[in-house]
Amino acid sequence: MRAFLARNKRLWLERLPPYAPELNPVEQVWSWLKYGQLANFVPDDLVELDDEIIARLIRLRCDPELLRSLWDGSERPFPTGLS
């Protein structure tokens, strides 16, 4: 991990408590997927489930307002000044 971070100067390690979903913005994304987007979805197999999750995440990536609202659902401040 140290070598990877040394090669990627724009990244840094953020230590979180062992269990703190309120501090992890991705938990909001998984909740949005599980309880909203895929609540009544019944796939035939794991491949279909995987394909559907990827499709929904790609659509989410194209919706900056929704993505920002999911981030704001966590207690983490939105990063600024990233390049």
Coordinates of C-alpha atoms in Angstrom, one line a residue:
M1 CA 0.0 0.0 0.0
R2 CA 2.8 2.4 0.8
A3 CA 4.4 1.8 -2.5
F4 CA 1.1 2.4 -4.4
L5 CA 0.5 5.6 -2.5
A6 CA 4.1 6.8 -3.2
R7 CA 3.4 6.3 -6.9
N8 CA 0.0 8.1 -6.8
K9 CA 0.7 11.3 -5.0
R10 CA -2.9 12.6 -5.4
L11 CA -4.2 9.8 -3.2
W12 CA -3.9 9.6 0.5
L13 CA -4.9 7.1 3.2
E14 CA -7.8 8.0 5.3
R15 CA -8.1 5.9 8.5
L16 CA -11.7 5.2 9.6
P17 CA -13.0 3.5 12.7
P18 CA -13.5 -0.3 12.2
Y19 CA -17.3 0.1 11.7
A20 CA -18.5 3.5 10.6
P21 CA -20.9 3.3 7.7
E22 CA -21.9 7.0 8.3
L23 CA -18.4 8.0 7.4
N24 CA -18.1 5.9 4.3
P25 CA -19.9 7.5 1.3
V26 CA -20.0 4.3 -0.6
E27 CA -22.4 2.9 1.9
Q28 CA -25.0 5.4 0.6
V29 CA -24.5 4.1 -2.9
W30 CA -25.0 0.4 -1.8
S31 CA -28.1 1.4 0.1
W32 CA -29.5 3.3 -2.9
L33 CA -28.8 0.2 -5.1
K34 CA -30.1 -2.4 -2.6
Y35 CA -33.2 -0.7 -1.3
G36 CA -34.1 1.5 -4.2
Q37 CA -32.8 0.4 -7.6
L38 CA -32.8 -3.4 -7.1
A39 CA -35.5 -3.8 -4.4
N40 CA -37.8 -5.9 -6.6
F41 CA -35.2 -7.2 -9.1
V42 CA -35.0 -11.0 -9.3
P43 CA -32.1 -12.1 -11.4
D44 CA -31.9 -15.5 -13.0
D45 CA -28.2 -15.9 -11.9
L46 CA -25.2 -14.0 -10.5
V47 CA -24.1 -12.9 -14.0
E48 CA -27.4 -11.1 -14.6
L49 CA -27.2 -9.5 -11.1
D50 CA -23.7 -8.3 -11.8
D51 CA -24.6 -6.9 -15.2
E52 CA -27.5 -5.0 -13.7
I53 CA -25.5 -3.6 -10.8
I54 CA -22.8 -2.4 -13.3
A55 CA -25.4 -0.8 -15.5
R56 CA -27.0 1.1 -12.6
L57 CA -23.6 2.3 -11.4
I58 CA -22.7 3.5 -14.8
R59 CA -26.0 5.5 -14.9
L60 CA -25.2 6.8 -11.4
R61 CA -21.8 8.0 -12.7
C62 CA -23.6 10.0 -15.3
D63 CA -25.9 11.8 -12.8
P64 CA -23.7 14.2 -10.8
E65 CA -26.6 15.6 -8.8
L66 CA -27.7 12.1 -7.5
L67 CA -24.1 11.2 -6.9
R68 CA -23.5 14.3 -4.9
S69 CA -26.7 13.8 -2.9
L70 CA -25.6 10.2 -2.0
W71 CA -22.2 11.7 -0.9
D72 CA -24.0 14.3 1.2
G73 CA -25.9 11.5 3.0
S74 CA -22.6 10.6 4.7
E75 CA -20.9 12.6 7.4
R76 CA -17.8 13.1 5.2
P77 CA -17.2 16.5 3.7
F78 CA -17.1 16.7 0.0
P79 CA -13.5 16.9 -1.3
T80 CA -12.5 20.2 -2.8
G81 CA -9.5 21.2 -4.7
L82 CA -9.0 17.8 -6.4
S83 CA -7.3 17.9 -9.7

